Amino acid sequence: MSIDKFMKHATTGWMTSHGEQSDIVMSTRIRLARNLRGHRFPIASTEEEAQKVDEAVTASLLNSNENGYAYMKMSDIPALERQVLVEKHLVSPQLINPDRHGAVILSEDETLSIMVNEEDHIRIQCIYPGFQLENAYEHADSVDNYLENELPYAFDEDFGYLTSCPSNTGTGMRASVMMHLPALTITKQIERIIPAITRLGMVVRGSYGEGSEAPGNVYQVSNQTTLGKTEEEILSELKNIVLRLIAHERRSRELLLSKSKIALENKLFRSLGIISYARLLPSGEAARCLSDVRLGIDLGIIEDIDMIILNELMIFMQPGFLQQYAGSELTAEERDIFRAKLFRERLHVDRQSTENSSEE
């Protein structure tokens, strides 16, 4: 399977399905960090050592009974296509650094990606639609168990799995939930909620992880430490916090509807108008408007637009995918023009198909 298959479509597996609590929880991700015993961590390894790790991991996986795995070495992929993989959440920004000698193994449905020579030798990542912590963990754990039977992991009886970053030592697990929290953001409650979550041992980041912003009111909530807790305890604590966030977001949405329904409808339909008809569409404005339209759909205010279309547009709006789709490098202004064009076309196709089906 070639890189072209993963470049062809904007959406990945988790974007084309609906999971539990999908009006607020967009996706659930489990990442497991593992290293091979007897090899230096990637940050200190040579190209030859990185190649040996790559060969060991890929040989174990590609020779397994699983079908549909695709292997891609980062150095063989053009920079723009590497960026698209990041924008689709298939690899981390760190992996595409040319100094990493990294690679990725992807499942055909893109719910599983195994990064090789990222911050650690192995990063197993599973992404599921909606709120599915247990299912995502079971999938990642099954892959981890298979690899551990094939390869010698760096493990200590006292500290657990040894990792490049001390904060990952222990279970080596990062469980995260990507949430759309527009009502909490509009009412500014998110400003007091984030510090409270941090005090509970969790962390809130933007949709692309550490150091990223939260455009479109999309936040990642994840565990902060992995040492001294079991995987089950981490999942349970995260689940409780996410359920509380969901409840707060629902109450805030109800409050907005009851106290300022006309103003809310005006805001949401204005955003729909912008992404439907704009000729220049900067990424920040696109993210804000997509958030408003998504909220409008969830509240039943905006109809006849499929949420999958909005998921596609979340990726379409990113600079890497825009340029990949255009087939050339674009200036900032050219990206804004092309982004607006893509939005108009995609929303028009969606509406046209709805009208045609209703006529039939």
Short mmCIF file of C-alpha atoms in Angstrom, two decimals:
data_model
loop_
_atom_site.label_atom_id
_atom_site.label_comp_id
_atom_site.label_asym_id
_atom_site.label_seq_id
_atom_site.Cartn_x
_atom_site.Cartn_y
_atom_site.Cartn_z
CA MET A 1 0.00 0.00 0.00
CA SER A 2 1.51 3.35 -1.04
CA ILE A 3 1.48 6.81 0.52
CA ASP A 4 -0.95 7.90 -2.23
CA LYS A 5 -3.79 6.00 -0.58
CA PHE A 6 -3.40 7.99 2.63
CA MET A 7 -3.11 11.30 0.73
CA LYS A 8 -6.21 10.73 -1.38
CA HIS A 9 -8.88 11.31 1.27
CA ALA A 10 -9.01 14.04 3.90
CA THR A 11 -10.92 12.00 6.44
CA THR A 12 -9.56 9.11 8.46
CA GLY A 13 -11.46 6.22 10.03
CA TRP A 14 -12.47 8.06 13.19
CA MET A 15 -13.87 10.98 11.17
CA THR A 16 -16.30 8.89 9.11
CA SER A 17 -18.02 7.15 12.02
CA HIS A 18 -20.08 8.25 14.99
CA GLY A 19 -19.12 7.05 18.46
CA GLU A 20 -20.63 7.55 21.90
CA GLN A 21 -21.19 11.20 22.92
CA SER A 22 -20.06 12.26 19.46
CA ASP A 23 -21.79 15.64 19.66
CA ILE A 24 -19.09 16.68 22.15
CA VAL A 25 -16.37 14.00 22.05
CA MET A 26 -14.84 13.91 18.58
CA SER A 27 -12.31 11.13 19.12
CA THR A 28 -10.50 8.99 21.67
CA ARG A 29 -6.80 8.20 21.37
CA ILE A 30 -4.50 5.81 23.20
CA ARG A 31 -0.72 6.07 22.80
CA LEU A 32 1.74 3.57 24.25
CA ALA A 33 5.44 4.48 24.41
CA ARG A 34 7.88 1.57 24.26
CA ASN A 35 11.63 1.12 23.82
CA LEU A 36 13.78 -1.87 22.93
CA ARG A 37 16.20 -3.21 25.50
CA GLY A 38 19.86 -2.81 24.57
CA HIS A 39 19.31 0.18 22.27
CA ARG A 40 19.86 3.85 23.06
CA PHE A 41 16.82 6.11 22.98
CA PRO A 42 16.19 7.77 19.59
CA ILE A 43 17.35 11.16 20.86
CA ALA A 44 20.85 9.71 21.42
CA SER A 45 21.01 6.98 18.78
CA THR A 46 22.99 6.98 15.54
CA GLU A 47 21.45 6.47 12.11
CA GLU A 48 22.73 2.89 12.11
CA GLU A 49 21.14 2.16 15.50
CA ALA A 50 17.86 3.74 14.37
CA GLN A 51 17.89 1.56 11.27
CA LYS A 52 18.32 -1.60 13.38
CA VAL A 53 15.31 -0.65 15.51
CA ASP A 54 13.30 0.12 12.39
CA GLU A 55 14.13 -3.25 10.86
CA ALA A 56 13.30 -5.15 14.05
CA VAL A 57 9.92 -3.48 14.55
CA THR A 58 8.79 -3.58 10.94
CA ALA A 59 9.88 -7.20 10.47
CA SER A 60 7.78 -8.22 13.48
CA LEU A 61 4.69 -6.39 12.28
CA LEU A 62 4.85 -6.91 8.55
CA ASN A 63 5.44 -10.64 9.04
CA SER A 64 2.43 -10.95 11.34
CA ASN A 65 -0.93 -12.34 10.31
CA GLU A 66 -2.45 -8.86 10.15
CA ASN A 67 -3.31 -7.70 6.63
CA GLY A 68 -3.37 -4.19 5.26
CA TYR A 69 -0.39 -2.67 7.06
CA ALA A 70 1.51 -0.01 5.11
CA TYR A 71 5.11 0.97 5.93
CA MET A 72 6.44 4.46 5.18
CA LYS A 73 9.87 5.84 5.92
CA MET A 74 9.72 9.57 6.62
CA SER A 75 12.87 10.35 4.63
CA ASP A 76 11.23 8.86 1.51
CA ILE A 77 8.16 11.10 1.77
CA PRO A 78 8.20 14.72 0.53
CA ALA A 79 7.93 17.36 3.27
CA LEU A 80 4.44 18.44 2.22
CA GLU A 81 3.08 14.89 2.41
CA ARG A 82 4.69 14.41 5.82
CA GLN A 83 2.83 17.51 6.97
CA VAL A 84 -0.45 16.09 5.70
CA LEU A 85 0.10 12.96 7.81
CA VAL A 86 0.44 15.24 10.85
CA GLU A 87 -2.70 17.18 9.93
CA LYS A 88 -4.64 13.93 9.67
CA HIS A 89 -3.39 12.97 13.18
CA LEU A 90 -1.69 9.85 11.76
CA VAL A 91 1.78 10.82 13.00
CA SER A 92 3.16 13.32 15.49
CA PRO A 93 4.95 16.55 14.51
CA GLN A 94 8.11 15.13 16.11
CA LEU A 95 8.22 12.09 13.81
CA ILE A 96 8.51 14.12 10.60
CA ASN A 97 11.74 15.75 11.80
CA PRO A 98 14.35 14.47 9.28
CA ASP A 99 16.90 13.99 12.08
CA ARG A 100 14.70 11.31 13.71
CA HIS A 101 15.19 8.64 11.00
CA GLY A 102 11.55 7.86 11.65
CA ALA A 103 8.96 5.65 9.99
CA VAL A 104 5.30 4.81 10.43
CA ILE A 105 3.24 1.66 9.98
CA LEU A 106 -0.44 2.36 9.28
CA SER A 107 -3.49 0.14 9.22
CA GLU A 108 -5.68 0.41 6.15
CA ASP A 109 -8.53 2.11 8.01
CA GLU A 110 -6.04 4.52 9.66
CA THR A 111 -7.30 3.81 13.20
CA LEU A 112 -3.89 2.33 14.10
CA SER A 113 -0.50 3.91 13.53
CA ILE A 114 2.80 2.69 14.90
CA MET A 115 5.52 5.33 14.89
CA VAL A 116 9.11 4.10 14.87
CA ASN A 117 12.03 6.22 16.15
CA GLU A 118 9.92 9.12 17.33
CA GLU A 119 10.75 10.26 20.89
CA ASP A 120 10.75 6.57 21.76
CA HIS A 121 11.53 3.53 19.60
CA ILE A 122 7.84 2.62 19.34
CA ARG A 123 4.69 4.72 19.71
CA ILE A 124 1.52 2.66 19.28
CA GLN A 125 -1.44 4.93 18.56
CA CYS A 126 -5.12 3.97 18.24
CA ILE A 127 -7.79 6.56 17.43
CA TYR A 128 -11.51 5.77 17.69
CA PRO A 129 -14.53 7.98 16.97
CA GLY A 130 -16.42 9.47 19.90
CA PHE A 131 -15.91 8.44 23.50
CA GLN A 132 -14.42 4.92 23.39
CA LEU A 133 -11.59 4.73 25.92
CA GLU A 134 -11.94 1.02 26.63
CA ASN A 135 -12.19 -0.02 22.96
CA ALA A 136 -9.22 2.11 21.91
CA TYR A 137 -7.15 0.77 24.81
CA GLU A 138 -8.00 -2.86 24.03
CA HIS A 139 -6.86 -2.39 20.43
CA ALA A 140 -3.59 -0.70 21.41
CA ASP A 141 -2.98 -3.29 24.15
CA SER A 142 -3.42 -6.20 21.74
CA VAL A 143 -0.80 -4.74 19.38
CA ASP A 144 1.48 -4.03 22.34
CA ASN A 145 1.16 -7.61 23.62
CA TYR A 146 2.03 -8.98 20.19
CA LEU A 147 5.14 -6.79 19.90
CA GLU A 148 6.26 -7.58 23.45
CA ASN A 149 6.19 -11.27 22.60
CA GLU A 150 8.35 -10.59 19.55
CA LEU A 151 10.76 -7.94 20.84
CA PRO A 152 12.72 -7.33 24.07
CA TYR A 153 11.18 -4.26 25.73
CA ALA A 154 13.10 -1.96 28.07
CA PHE A 155 11.28 -2.65 31.34
CA ASP A 156 12.15 -2.23 35.02
CA GLU A 157 10.32 -4.02 37.84
CA ASP A 158 10.24 -0.86 39.94
CA PHE A 159 9.69 1.84 37.30
CA GLY A 160 7.79 0.00 34.60
CA TYR A 161 8.36 0.74 30.91
CA LEU A 162 11.44 2.94 30.43
CA THR A 163 10.94 5.92 28.16
CA SER A 164 12.91 8.84 26.77
CA CYS A 165 10.79 11.37 28.69
CA PRO A 166 10.60 10.64 32.45
CA SER A 167 6.93 11.69 32.57
CA ASN A 168 6.04 8.71 30.34
CA THR A 169 7.88 6.15 32.45
CA GLY A 170 5.57 3.67 34.13
CA THR A 171 2.69 2.49 31.97
CA GLY A 172 4.01 4.57 29.06
CA MET A 173 0.39 5.34 28.26
CA ARG A 174 -1.16 8.62 27.17
CA ALA A 175 -4.92 8.44 26.94
CA SER A 176 -6.55 11.49 25.41
CA VAL A 177 -10.00 12.60 24.38
CA MET A 178 -10.55 15.30 21.75
CA MET A 179 -13.55 17.43 22.70
CA HIS A 180 -15.53 20.21 21.05
CA LEU A 181 -16.36 22.66 23.86
CA PRO A 182 -17.82 25.79 22.23
CA ALA A 183 -20.39 26.65 24.91
CA LEU A 184 -17.82 26.49 27.72
CA THR A 185 -15.55 28.71 25.61
CA ILE A 186 -18.29 31.22 24.71
CA THR A 187 -19.32 31.54 28.37
CA LYS A 188 -15.64 31.70 29.41
CA GLN A 189 -16.10 28.86 31.89
CA ILE A 190 -13.25 27.00 30.19
CA GLU A 191 -10.82 29.52 31.73
CA ARG A 192 -11.53 28.27 35.25
CA ILE A 193 -12.11 24.63 34.28
CA ILE A 194 -8.66 24.07 32.71
CA PRO A 195 -6.71 24.92 35.92
CA ALA A 196 -9.08 22.69 37.92
CA ILE A 197 -8.43 19.78 35.55
CA THR A 198 -4.67 20.36 35.84
CA ARG A 199 -4.90 20.13 39.64
CA LEU A 200 -6.54 16.73 39.19
CA GLY A 201 -3.47 15.42 37.35
CA MET A 202 -4.75 15.86 33.80
CA VAL A 203 -3.68 18.27 31.08
CA VAL A 204 -5.65 20.21 28.47
CA ARG A 205 -4.01 21.02 25.13
CA GLY A 206 -4.91 22.01 21.60
CA SER A 207 -6.00 19.48 19.00
CA TYR A 208 -2.41 18.80 17.84
CA GLY A 209 -1.00 18.09 21.29
CA GLU A 210 1.65 19.77 23.40
CA GLY A 211 2.34 23.39 22.51
CA SER A 212 -0.60 23.69 20.12
CA GLU A 213 -3.53 26.08 20.39
CA ALA A 214 -7.20 25.11 20.46
CA PRO A 215 -8.62 26.54 17.22
CA GLY A 216 -12.29 25.89 16.69
CA ASN A 217 -12.81 25.28 20.43
CA VAL A 218 -11.33 21.77 20.09
CA TYR A 219 -9.35 20.58 23.13
CA GLN A 220 -7.44 17.43 24.05
CA VAL A 221 -7.80 16.20 27.61
CA SER A 222 -5.23 13.60 28.67
CA ASN A 223 -3.42 12.09 31.64
CA GLN A 224 -0.33 13.96 32.77
CA THR A 225 1.66 11.20 34.47
CA THR A 226 1.92 7.44 34.00
CA LEU A 227 4.12 6.38 36.92
CA GLY A 228 2.53 4.82 40.00
CA LYS A 229 -0.84 4.12 38.37
CA THR A 230 -2.21 1.22 36.39
CA GLU A 231 -3.71 1.60 32.93
CA GLU A 232 -7.15 0.93 34.40
CA GLU A 233 -6.74 3.70 36.99
CA ILE A 234 -5.62 6.19 34.34
CA LEU A 235 -8.57 5.33 32.10
CA SER A 236 -11.03 5.53 34.99
CA GLU A 237 -9.78 8.94 36.15
CA LEU A 238 -9.82 10.36 32.62
CA LYS A 239 -13.28 8.94 31.99
CA ASN A 240 -14.67 10.63 35.11
CA ILE A 241 -13.23 14.01 34.13
CA VAL A 242 -14.49 13.74 30.55
CA LEU A 243 -17.99 12.84 31.75
CA ARG A 244 -17.97 15.90 33.99
CA LEU A 245 -16.82 18.08 31.10
CA ILE A 246 -19.58 16.68 28.91
CA ALA A 247 -22.15 17.53 31.59
CA HIS A 248 -20.80 21.09 31.96
CA GLU A 249 -20.81 21.61 28.18
CA ARG A 250 -24.39 20.35 27.88
CA ARG A 251 -25.58 22.68 30.65
CA SER A 252 -23.80 25.61 29.02
CA ARG A 253 -25.45 24.83 25.67
CA GLU A 254 -28.86 24.70 27.35
CA LEU A 255 -28.13 28.02 29.05
CA LEU A 256 -27.21 29.69 25.77
CA LEU A 257 -30.39 28.38 24.14
CA SER A 258 -32.66 29.48 27.00
CA LYS A 259 -31.17 32.93 27.61
CA SER A 260 -30.01 34.11 24.17
CA LYS A 261 -31.44 31.84 21.50
CA ILE A 262 -31.86 34.50 18.81
CA ALA A 263 -28.34 35.85 19.36
CA LEU A 264 -26.95 32.31 19.27
CA GLU A 265 -28.83 31.45 16.07
CA ASN A 266 -27.61 34.70 14.50
CA LYS A 267 -24.00 33.84 15.37
CA LEU A 268 -24.25 30.30 14.04
CA PHE A 269 -25.98 31.19 10.77
CA ARG A 270 -23.54 34.05 10.14
CA SER A 271 -20.70 31.55 10.40
CA LEU A 272 -22.51 29.21 8.01
CA GLY A 273 -22.83 32.10 5.57
CA ILE A 274 -19.12 32.90 5.80
CA ILE A 275 -17.89 29.39 5.02
CA SER A 276 -20.55 28.96 2.32
CA TYR A 277 -19.82 32.16 0.40
CA ALA A 278 -16.50 33.72 1.48
CA ARG A 279 -13.84 34.41 -1.15
CA LEU A 280 -11.01 34.79 1.38
CA LEU A 281 -10.99 32.46 4.38
CA PRO A 282 -8.05 32.60 6.84
CA SER A 283 -7.48 29.43 8.87
CA GLY A 284 -8.43 31.02 12.21
CA GLU A 285 -11.76 32.28 10.86
CA ALA A 286 -12.41 28.93 9.17
CA ALA A 287 -11.85 27.08 12.47
CA ARG A 288 -14.14 29.46 14.38
CA CYS A 289 -16.91 29.19 11.79
CA LEU A 290 -16.65 25.39 11.60
CA SER A 291 -17.03 25.27 15.37
CA ASP A 292 -20.17 27.43 15.18
CA VAL A 293 -21.71 25.32 12.40
CA ARG A 294 -20.89 22.09 14.27
CA LEU A 295 -22.63 23.49 17.35
CA GLY A 296 -25.60 24.50 15.21
CA ILE A 297 -25.92 20.97 13.84
CA ASP A 298 -25.64 19.41 17.30
CA LEU A 299 -28.36 21.71 18.65
CA GLY A 300 -30.66 21.05 15.69
CA ILE A 301 -30.50 24.70 14.61
CA ILE A 302 -28.67 24.02 11.33
CA GLU A 303 -29.94 21.14 9.21
CA ASP A 304 -29.09 19.32 5.96
CA ILE A 305 -25.32 19.32 6.49
CA ASP A 306 -23.60 16.03 7.27
CA MET A 307 -21.13 16.17 10.14
CA ILE A 308 -18.68 14.13 8.05
CA ILE A 309 -18.47 17.11 5.68
CA LEU A 310 -17.35 19.29 8.59
CA ASN A 311 -14.79 16.68 9.60
CA GLU A 312 -13.40 16.76 6.07
CA LEU A 313 -13.22 20.55 6.14
CA MET A 314 -11.25 20.43 9.40
CA ILE A 315 -8.48 18.74 7.41
CA PHE A 316 -9.09 20.61 4.14
CA MET A 317 -8.39 23.90 5.91
CA GLN A 318 -4.87 22.90 7.04
CA PRO A 319 -1.96 24.40 5.01
CA GLY A 320 -0.34 21.08 4.13
CA PHE A 321 -3.48 19.44 2.81
CA LEU A 322 -4.49 22.60 0.92
CA GLN A 323 -1.20 22.67 -0.95
CA GLN A 324 -1.22 18.92 -1.52
CA TYR A 325 -4.73 19.21 -2.96
CA ALA A 326 -3.75 22.21 -5.11
CA GLY A 327 -0.65 20.41 -6.38
CA SER A 328 1.67 23.33 -5.68
CA GLU A 329 3.05 25.53 -2.93
CA LEU A 330 0.79 28.45 -2.05
CA THR A 331 1.39 31.81 -0.38
CA ALA A 332 -0.66 32.70 2.70
CA GLU A 333 -3.14 34.72 0.61
CA GLU A 334 -3.38 31.99 -2.03
CA ARG A 335 -4.15 29.48 0.73
CA ASP A 336 -6.94 31.73 2.02
CA ILE A 337 -8.43 31.97 -1.48
CA PHE A 338 -8.12 28.25 -2.17
CA ARG A 339 -9.49 27.36 1.27
CA ALA A 340 -12.60 29.48 0.62
CA LYS A 341 -13.04 27.84 -2.77
CA LEU A 342 -12.82 24.34 -1.32
CA PHE A 343 -15.32 25.19 1.42
CA ARG A 344 -17.82 26.64 -1.06
CA GLU A 345 -17.53 23.64 -3.35
CA ARG A 346 -17.81 21.05 -0.59
CA LEU A 347 -20.80 22.66 1.08
CA HIS A 348 -22.51 23.20 -2.27
CA VAL A 349 -22.02 19.53 -3.23
CA ASP A 350 -23.48 18.47 0.10
CA ARG A 351 -26.53 20.68 -0.23
CA GLN A 352 -27.06 19.83 -3.89
CA SER A 353 -27.02 16.08 -3.16
CA THR A 354 -29.53 16.63 -0.33
CA GLU A 355 -31.86 18.57 -2.61
CA ASN A 356 -31.61 15.95 -5.36
CA SER A 357 -32.37 13.07 -2.98
CA SER A 358 -35.41 14.90 -1.56
CA GLU A 359 -36.76 15.53 -5.07
CA GLU A 360 -36.48 11.85 -5.91
#
